[in-house]
Coordinates of C-alpha atoms in Angstrom, one line a residue:
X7 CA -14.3 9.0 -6.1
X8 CA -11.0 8.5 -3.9
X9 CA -9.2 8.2 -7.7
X10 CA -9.6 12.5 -7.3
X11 CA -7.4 12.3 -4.5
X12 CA -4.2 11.5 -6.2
X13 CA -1.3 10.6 -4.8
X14 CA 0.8 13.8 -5.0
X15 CA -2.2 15.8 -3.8
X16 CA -2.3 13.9 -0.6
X17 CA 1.8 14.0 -0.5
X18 CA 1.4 18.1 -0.6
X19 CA -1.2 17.7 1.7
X20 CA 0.9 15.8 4.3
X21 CA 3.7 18.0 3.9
X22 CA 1.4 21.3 4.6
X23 CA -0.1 19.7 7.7
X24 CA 3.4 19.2 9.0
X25 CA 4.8 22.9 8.9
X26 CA 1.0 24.8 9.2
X27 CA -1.1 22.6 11.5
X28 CA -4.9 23.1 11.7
X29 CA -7.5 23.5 9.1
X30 CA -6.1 23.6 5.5
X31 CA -9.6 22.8 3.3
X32 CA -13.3 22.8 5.2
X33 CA -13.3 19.2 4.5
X34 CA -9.4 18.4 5.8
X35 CA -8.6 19.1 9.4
X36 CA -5.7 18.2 11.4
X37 CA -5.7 16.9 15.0
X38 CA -9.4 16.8 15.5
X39 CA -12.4 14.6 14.4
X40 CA -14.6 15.7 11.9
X41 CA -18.7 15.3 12.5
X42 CA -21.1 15.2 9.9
X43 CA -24.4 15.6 11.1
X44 CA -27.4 14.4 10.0
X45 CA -28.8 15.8 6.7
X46 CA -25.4 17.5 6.2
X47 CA -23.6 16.0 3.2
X48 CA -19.9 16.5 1.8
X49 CA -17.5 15.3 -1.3
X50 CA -14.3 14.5 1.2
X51 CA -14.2 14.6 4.7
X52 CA -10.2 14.1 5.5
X53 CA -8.8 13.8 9.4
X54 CA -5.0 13.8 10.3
X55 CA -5.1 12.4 13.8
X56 CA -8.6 12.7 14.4
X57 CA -11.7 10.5 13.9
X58 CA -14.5 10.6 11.2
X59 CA -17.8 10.4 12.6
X60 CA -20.6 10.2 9.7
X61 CA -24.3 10.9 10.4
X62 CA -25.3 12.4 7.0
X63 CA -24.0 11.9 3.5
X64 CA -20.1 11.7 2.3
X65 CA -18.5 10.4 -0.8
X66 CA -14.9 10.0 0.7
X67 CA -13.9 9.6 4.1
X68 CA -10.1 9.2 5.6
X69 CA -9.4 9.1 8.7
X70 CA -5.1 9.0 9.3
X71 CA -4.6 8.3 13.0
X72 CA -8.1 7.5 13.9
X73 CA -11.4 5.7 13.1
X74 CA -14.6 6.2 10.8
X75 CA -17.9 5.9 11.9
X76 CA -20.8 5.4 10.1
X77 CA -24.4 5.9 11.0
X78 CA -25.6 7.5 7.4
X79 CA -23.9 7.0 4.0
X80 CA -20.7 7.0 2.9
X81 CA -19.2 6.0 -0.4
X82 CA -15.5 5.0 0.2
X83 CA -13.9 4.6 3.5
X84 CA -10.3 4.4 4.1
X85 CA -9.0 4.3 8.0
X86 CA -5.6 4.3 8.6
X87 CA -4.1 3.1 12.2
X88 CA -7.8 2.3 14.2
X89 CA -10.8 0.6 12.8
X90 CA -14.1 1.3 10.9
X91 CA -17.7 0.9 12.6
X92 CA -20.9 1.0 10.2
X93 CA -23.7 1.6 12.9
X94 CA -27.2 0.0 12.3
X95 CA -28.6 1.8 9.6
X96 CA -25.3 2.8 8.3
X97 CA -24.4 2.2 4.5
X98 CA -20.9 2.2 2.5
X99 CA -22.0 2.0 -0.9
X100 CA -18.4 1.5 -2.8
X101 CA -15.1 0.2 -0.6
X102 CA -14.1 -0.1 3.3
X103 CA -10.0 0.2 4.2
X104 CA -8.5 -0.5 7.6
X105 CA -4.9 -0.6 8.3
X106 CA -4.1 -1.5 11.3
X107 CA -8.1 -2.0 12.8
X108 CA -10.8 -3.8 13.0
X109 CA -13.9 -3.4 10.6
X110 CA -17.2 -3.6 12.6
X111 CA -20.5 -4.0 10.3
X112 CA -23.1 -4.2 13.5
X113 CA -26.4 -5.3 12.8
X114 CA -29.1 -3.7 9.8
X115 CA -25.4 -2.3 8.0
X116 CA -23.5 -2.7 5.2
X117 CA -21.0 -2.5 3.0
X118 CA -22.0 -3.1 -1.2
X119 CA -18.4 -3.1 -2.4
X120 CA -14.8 -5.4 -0.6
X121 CA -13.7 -4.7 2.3
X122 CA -9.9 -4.9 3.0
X123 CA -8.5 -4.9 6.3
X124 CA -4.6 -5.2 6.9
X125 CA -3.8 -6.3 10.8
X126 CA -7.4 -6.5 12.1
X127 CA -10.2 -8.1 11.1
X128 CA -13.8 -8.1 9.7
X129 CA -16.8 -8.6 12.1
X130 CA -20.2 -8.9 10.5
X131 CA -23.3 -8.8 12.6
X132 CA -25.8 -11.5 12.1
X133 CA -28.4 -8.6 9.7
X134 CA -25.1 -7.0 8.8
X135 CA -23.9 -7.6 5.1
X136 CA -20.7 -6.9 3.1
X137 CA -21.8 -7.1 -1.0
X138 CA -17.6 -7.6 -1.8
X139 CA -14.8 -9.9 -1.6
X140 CA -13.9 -9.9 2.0
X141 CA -9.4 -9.6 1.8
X142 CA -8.0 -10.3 5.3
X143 CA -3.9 -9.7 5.9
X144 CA -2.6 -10.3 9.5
X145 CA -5.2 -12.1 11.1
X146 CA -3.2 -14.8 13.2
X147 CA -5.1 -17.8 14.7
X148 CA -4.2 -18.9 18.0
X149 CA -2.6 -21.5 17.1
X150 CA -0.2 -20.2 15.0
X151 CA 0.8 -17.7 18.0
X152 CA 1.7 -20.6 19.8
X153 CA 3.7 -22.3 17.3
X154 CA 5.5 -18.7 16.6
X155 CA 5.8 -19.0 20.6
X156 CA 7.7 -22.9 20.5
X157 CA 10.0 -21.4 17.4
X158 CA 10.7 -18.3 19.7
X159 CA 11.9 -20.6 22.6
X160 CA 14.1 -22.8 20.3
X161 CA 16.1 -19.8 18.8
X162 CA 16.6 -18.5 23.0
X163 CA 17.1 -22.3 23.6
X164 CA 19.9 -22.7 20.8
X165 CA 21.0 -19.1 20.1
X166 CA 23.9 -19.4 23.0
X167 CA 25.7 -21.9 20.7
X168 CA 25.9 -19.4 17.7
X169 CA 26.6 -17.1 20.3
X170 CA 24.3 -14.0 21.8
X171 CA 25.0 -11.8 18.6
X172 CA 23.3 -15.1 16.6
X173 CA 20.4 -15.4 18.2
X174 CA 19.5 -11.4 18.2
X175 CA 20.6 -11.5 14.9
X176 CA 17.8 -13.8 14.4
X177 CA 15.3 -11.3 15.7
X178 CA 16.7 -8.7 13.7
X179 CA 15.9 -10.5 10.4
X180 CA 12.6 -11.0 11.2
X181 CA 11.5 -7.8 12.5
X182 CA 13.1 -6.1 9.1
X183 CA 11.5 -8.8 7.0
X184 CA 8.3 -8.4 8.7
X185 CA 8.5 -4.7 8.4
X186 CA 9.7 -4.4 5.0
X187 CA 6.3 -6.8 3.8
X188 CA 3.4 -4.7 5.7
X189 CA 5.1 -1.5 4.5
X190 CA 4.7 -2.8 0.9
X191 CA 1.5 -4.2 1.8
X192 CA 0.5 -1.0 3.6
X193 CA 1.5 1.5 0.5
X194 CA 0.5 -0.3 -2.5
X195 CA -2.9 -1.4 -0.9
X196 CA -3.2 2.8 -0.9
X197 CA -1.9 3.0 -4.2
X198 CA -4.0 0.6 -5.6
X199 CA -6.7 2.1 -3.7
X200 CA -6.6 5.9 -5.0
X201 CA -5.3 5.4 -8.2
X202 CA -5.8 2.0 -9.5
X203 CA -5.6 3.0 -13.7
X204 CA -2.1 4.4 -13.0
X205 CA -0.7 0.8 -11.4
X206 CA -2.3 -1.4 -13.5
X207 CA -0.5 0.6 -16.2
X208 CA 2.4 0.3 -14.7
X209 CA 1.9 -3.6 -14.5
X210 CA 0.9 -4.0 -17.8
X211 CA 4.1 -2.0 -19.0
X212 CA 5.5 -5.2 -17.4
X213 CA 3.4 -7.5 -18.5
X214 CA 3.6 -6.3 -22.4
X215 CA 7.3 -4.9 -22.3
X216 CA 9.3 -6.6 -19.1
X217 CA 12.9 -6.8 -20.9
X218 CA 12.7 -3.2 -22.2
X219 CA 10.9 -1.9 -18.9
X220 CA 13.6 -4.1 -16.9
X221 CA 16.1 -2.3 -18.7
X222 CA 14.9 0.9 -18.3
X223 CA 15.0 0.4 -14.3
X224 CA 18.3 -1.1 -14.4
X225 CA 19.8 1.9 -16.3
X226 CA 18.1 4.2 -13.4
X227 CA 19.6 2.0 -10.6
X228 CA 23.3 2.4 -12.2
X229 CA 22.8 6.2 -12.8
X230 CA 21.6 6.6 -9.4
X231 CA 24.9 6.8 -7.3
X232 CA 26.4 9.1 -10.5
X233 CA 23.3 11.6 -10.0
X234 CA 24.1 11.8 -5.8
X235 CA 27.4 11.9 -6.9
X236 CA 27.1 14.8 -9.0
X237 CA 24.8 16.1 -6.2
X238 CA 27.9 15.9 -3.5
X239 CA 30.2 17.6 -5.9
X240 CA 28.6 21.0 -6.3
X241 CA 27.7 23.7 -3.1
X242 CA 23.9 24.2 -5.0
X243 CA 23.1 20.1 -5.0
X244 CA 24.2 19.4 -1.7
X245 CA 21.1 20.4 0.2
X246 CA 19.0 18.8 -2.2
X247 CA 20.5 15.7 -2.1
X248 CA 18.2 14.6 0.9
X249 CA 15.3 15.9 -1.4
X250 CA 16.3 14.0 -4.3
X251 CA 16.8 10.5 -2.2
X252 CA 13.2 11.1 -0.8
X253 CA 11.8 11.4 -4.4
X254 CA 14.0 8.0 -5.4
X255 CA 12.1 6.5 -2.7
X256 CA 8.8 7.5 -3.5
X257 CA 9.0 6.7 -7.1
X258 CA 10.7 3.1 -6.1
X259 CA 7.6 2.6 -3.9
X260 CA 5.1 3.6 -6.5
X261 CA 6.5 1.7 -8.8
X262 CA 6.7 -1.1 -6.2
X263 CA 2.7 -1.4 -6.5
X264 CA 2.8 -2.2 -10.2
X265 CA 5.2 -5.1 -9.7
X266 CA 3.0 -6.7 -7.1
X267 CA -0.4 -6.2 -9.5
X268 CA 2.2 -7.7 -12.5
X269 CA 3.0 -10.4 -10.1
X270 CA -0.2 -11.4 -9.2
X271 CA -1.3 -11.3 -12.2
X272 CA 1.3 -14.5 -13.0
X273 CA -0.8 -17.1 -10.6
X274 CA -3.1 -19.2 -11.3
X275 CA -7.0 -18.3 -11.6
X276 CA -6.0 -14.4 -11.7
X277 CA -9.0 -13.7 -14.4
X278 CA -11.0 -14.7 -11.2
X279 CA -9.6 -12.2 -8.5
X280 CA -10.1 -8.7 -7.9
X281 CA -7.4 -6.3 -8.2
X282 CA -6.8 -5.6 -4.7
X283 CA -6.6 -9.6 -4.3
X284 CA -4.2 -10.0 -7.3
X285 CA -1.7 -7.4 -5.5
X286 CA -1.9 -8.8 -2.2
X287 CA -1.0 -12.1 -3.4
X288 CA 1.7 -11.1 -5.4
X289 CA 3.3 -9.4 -2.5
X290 CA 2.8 -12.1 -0.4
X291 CA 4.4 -14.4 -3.1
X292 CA 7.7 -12.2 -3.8
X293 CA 8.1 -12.1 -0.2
X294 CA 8.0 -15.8 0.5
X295 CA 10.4 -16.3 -2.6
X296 CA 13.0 -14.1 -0.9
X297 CA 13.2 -15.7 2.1
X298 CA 14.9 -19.0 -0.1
X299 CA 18.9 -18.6 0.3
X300 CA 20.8 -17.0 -2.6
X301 CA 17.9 -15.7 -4.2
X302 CA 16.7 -12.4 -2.0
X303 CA 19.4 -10.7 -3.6
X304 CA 18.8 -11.4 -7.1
X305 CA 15.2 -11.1 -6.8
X306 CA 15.6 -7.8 -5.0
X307 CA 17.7 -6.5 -8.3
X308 CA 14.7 -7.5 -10.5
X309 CA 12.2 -6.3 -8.2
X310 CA 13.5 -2.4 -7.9
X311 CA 14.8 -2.4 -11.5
X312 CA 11.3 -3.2 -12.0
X313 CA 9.9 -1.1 -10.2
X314 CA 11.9 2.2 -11.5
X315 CA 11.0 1.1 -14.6
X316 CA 7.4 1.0 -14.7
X317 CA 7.6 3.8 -13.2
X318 CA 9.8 5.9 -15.4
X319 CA 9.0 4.6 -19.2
X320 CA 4.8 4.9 -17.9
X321 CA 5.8 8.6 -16.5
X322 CA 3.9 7.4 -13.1
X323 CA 1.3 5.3 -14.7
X324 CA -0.3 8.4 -16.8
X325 CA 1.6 7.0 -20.3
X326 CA -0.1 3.6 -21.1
X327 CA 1.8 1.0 -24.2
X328 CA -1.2 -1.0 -24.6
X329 CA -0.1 -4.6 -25.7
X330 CA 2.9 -4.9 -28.6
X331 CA 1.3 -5.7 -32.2
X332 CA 0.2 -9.0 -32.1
X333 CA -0.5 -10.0 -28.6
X334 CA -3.5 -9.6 -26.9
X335 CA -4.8 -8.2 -23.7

């Protein structure tokens, strides 16, 4: 299903909808919603800044900027920035996505695979029914808003003694932290998502192979400033050094995803946990380990030469090891 969508297609596809707005496939549209009606079916109904509305039959729906509604039947839904709505009757036979929304199941719907929502939450009508594990990130209770609210007033109370640059300082920090943990959240959830075979081989190249895939990252990260380097030096590599740093980037974030499946995969009970679970946790683990003093840097050393070096010695997660002879799986 969404693993025919890979990655780099939907990179390309991006990048086209930037510089040539408008329609690019029948089934991809930019800046307006997409209707299916009623008896109408289609493999992948795509919206950049427009909704999904679903009335007949569709195996993949993505809506970047908007929502997804369902009234008929949809196989995979994946709604990035607003919410998803299965209306009575509606069905979502496989997995439900929302980053950034709310999932709404309203009565006589439902979902037969997890449903995963990042900064919202799930609401299930009393007929409604969701068949999966039900993975909730951001949902804040209000309690912990008002603790978050008395911590707040004790950095504005006591900031003036560390001075005004302390106490913004303060803010900074968090607000980077913050940002930095939903962006890995965000991308490997998608990731894991579209192609789950290539990260979980690039977590098993970690989990069979760390010291030689550790290596193999840590030789990219010292090779890295030679390579701009070499860039700066010559009239031809200079405009493609902004190129090259974009690619870095991408293939540190993709190889991000495996670390947080490998790292999940290191907790207790993780035989007993979906995938999705496994890589949620482990973010959310690495994270809180950061946070102790002296060891964010450290632990952000071994978490990018990691992640280069899934990425490289696996070739993107399409060359799997398999476990060294005689360990098991």
């Amino acid at each position: 299903m969404f693993a025919r969508m890979t990655l780099f297609t939907t990179l390309a596809l991006c990048t086209a909808l930037t510089f040539f707005p408008g329609t690019v496939h029948p089934d991809v549209v930019s800046g307006q919603d997409i209707v299916v009606e009623s008896g109408q079916s289609m493999d992948e109904a795509v919206s950049l800044g427009g909704s999904v509305i679903v009335r007949g039959t569709v195996q993949d729906a993505v809506s970047l900027g908007g929502s997804v509604v369902v009234s008929g039947t949809v196989y995979d839904v994946v709604a990035i920035g607003k919410g998803i709505v299965v209306e009575p009757g509606g069905r979502i036979r496989g997995d439900a996505v929302a980053l950034g929304g709310t999932v709404d199941v309203r009565d006589s719907a439902s979902i037969s695979g997890d449903v995963v929502t990042l900064g919202g939450k799930l609401l299930v009508a009393p007929t409604g029914s969701v068949g999966g594990e039900r993975i909730n990130i951001g949902g804040v209770a209000p309690e912990t808003i008002s603790e978050v609210g008395n911590n707040i007033s004790r950095v504005l109370l006591f900031g003036p003694f560390a001075g005004v640059f302390g106490a913004i300082g303060v803010f900074v920090l968090l607000a980077f932290a913050l940002a930095r943990i939903l962006l890995w959240l965000a991308v490997s959830a998608l990731f894991y998502h579209f192609i789950p075979g290539r990260v979980e081989t690039m977590a098993g190249a970690l989990h069979f192979r760390f010291w030689t895939t550790l290596l193999y990252g840590f030789l990219v990260l010292v090779l890295l400033p030679f390579v701009f380097l070499l860039l700066l030096v010559t009239l031809v590599g200079i405009p493609l050094i902004p190129v090259a740093g974009v690619a870095f980037y991408l293939v540190y974030l993709f190889g991000s995803a495996g670390v947080a499946l490998w790292a999940g995969w290191l907790l207790p009970g993780a035989d007993h946990r979906s995938g999705m679970r496994n890589l949620l946790l482990g973010i959310l683990t690495v994270s809180l380990l950061r946070i102790i003093p002296g060891v964010g840097i450290l632990l952000w050393l071994i978490i990018a030469s990691a992640s280069f070096g899934a990425a490289v010695t696996t070739r993107l997660g399409g060359r799997s090891f398999g476990p060294p002879p005689g360990e098991s799986v």
